[in-house]
Amino acid sequence: MRKINVFCKVIALATALITVLSISAGCQKEPQNKEEENKNLLDISDYTIVHSENSAESAIKLKDAIKIALDLELDIKLDSAEDAKEILIGITNRKESADALAKLEGKEGDAYTVEITENKIAIVGKTDLSTRRGINYFINNYVVPSAKGKEIDISHGKSVIQDYNPVKNIGLAGKLDMDVVAVSEVIDDSKKANFPAIIELQHQPNAEDNGTLIASMSYFNDPAKSMGCIMKSTDQGKTWKSIYYPTDTFTPFVWAGNMAHIYELPEKIGKFPAGTLIYSSNTVNYGNVDSGGTDKGYSHIGVWASTDCGKTWKEISVVAKAQGLHDGVWEPVMFYDNGYLYCFYSDDSHPRYDQRIVYQRSKNGIQWEKAVPVCAFDNFIDRPGMPVITKMGNGEYFLIYEYVLKGRPSMIFYKTTKDITDWNPSDPGTPIEVKDGKKTYYPAAAPCCVWTPAGGENGTLFATGQYQNGEVPQNSIFISRDYGKTWDIVENPLPYTPYYRDESYTWAGYRPIMVLASDPSVIHYINTTNTPEDKAIIQYARLKLYD
């Protein structure tokens, strides 16, 4: 768009087991003696899995997990005739289930409990949904850490009650189980903030720093001057504080922080170690257009780096330079792959195209190779822009972008490739859309995407934009469980009024970003929303997906 338009552990379970086992092995205390060790183990080889009518799916999931983790094949049945030793799932007709449920009395939300008695293990929640949560908890904390053998590790506790009170469930019945587990305000409406981005630190040399959230955004103190701000949260997004306001040291007469992106290096490049924070933005002096149509402004994509979790920053390079409002460079997104740091961005500077998408890459974050086109179309007035990229479990790279064309609403298209350097720039790719009879719904403008291994055999691909065309809630999220071949729609956890329904532009929905947490079943989501008075604010949500 022209400058101003500008979500388990569902990786294959065997892989998840290896990961959790490694962590578990490193963190568990050595038992003082064999007797103490044996007290923490419970032989379940002669147990039967018993479920209520509404908990068959959870029972099957537990049976499968025990088979993989312990190589045990337990029988499974409805709560009819009673066996001597049982794992009870849901509100069965057994006394132990009723006793466990009674312990949840007075608990708010979807609480659940695990209760281990002499010959019974009861796993029950206040609702069917919370029972499923209890099964996930039991698998992750009792079954998985046990490795191969007949015993489960019960050192985690014989009576455990978990309060579970999500903001809401926004999944699709029979397709996707997903909760919004937290929502918070990052910055208030006083700064006209927009274009947020977010990361969770995962590669820091000091492990205590991992888990910290870093966000960036643009805001306006003056109608013509965009400023950048970097913020930090150490309490899982509940509270935020400003830590840096980017200043352009290469061209100090222009404004830094417009259309910015924040990224953490997963591996070392050049002199910058893994864990280095990379902030990139469009730095611009809009300038003027003279009577002959010449753009007198200036823009470039600057890159800043921090090696101390955002405490100090230094501008390290410029990716691209161009002119101002009409012929500039915009909307950078960083992505690391196979030894290179890639910068994908929108480019207005080429005389052959009104706008195109290109990438440049660097082995050290300082010197950048020449621009390579990703989307460049023959029709001059076509304007592909605002690219975002994610890598999927099938090995393909998925790039999403807005496709602006005169006389047609801004649609969101995507392209895929197995080689991040090969995009066939003349091919626009495929529009994201959901067909319902004669109706077609599609997202539009300011897109974002992320793929997570959670949510199904093929993981879950998320895509969203600033608004949706068609008769659909106007800020929904589109999801695909087959790598983009088909799409469904789920509720947006951060609802807002799309800008085009207002009398004035409020920046709402401009632009969302989703990123994976260290737990791949969790997605961090940040977006510009608006108040009832149509004032823009930045909000954060944490999404949790389940098998």
Coordinates of C-alpha atoms in Angstrom, one line a residue, residues 101 103-113 124-131 133 161-168 179:
L101 CA -14.3 -33.1 41.0
K103 CA -11.8 -30.6 45.0
L104 CA -12.5 -28.1 42.2
E105 CA -15.5 -26.6 44.0
G106 CA -15.1 -22.9 44.3
K107 CA -12.3 -22.7 41.6
E108 CA -12.8 -20.2 38.9
G109 CA -12.6 -20.8 35.2
D110 CA -11.8 -24.2 33.7
A111 CA -9.8 -25.7 36.5
Y112 CA -8.7 -29.4 36.5
T113 CA -7.1 -31.9 38.8
V124 CA -11.0 -34.5 35.7
G125 CA -11.8 -30.9 34.9
K126 CA -14.8 -28.7 35.5
T127 CA -15.6 -28.9 31.8
D128 CA -14.8 -31.2 28.9
L129 CA -12.3 -28.6 27.7
S130 CA -10.5 -28.4 31.0
T131 CA -10.4 -32.2 31.2
R133 CA -6.2 -29.6 29.5
I161 CA -5.0 -28.8 41.1
Q162 CA -4.5 -26.3 38.2
D163 CA -6.6 -23.2 37.8
Y164 CA -7.2 -22.5 34.2
N165 CA -8.9 -19.3 33.2
P166 CA -8.3 -18.4 29.6
V167 CA -9.7 -15.2 28.2
K168 CA -11.6 -17.1 25.6
D179 CA -7.2 -20.4 23.6

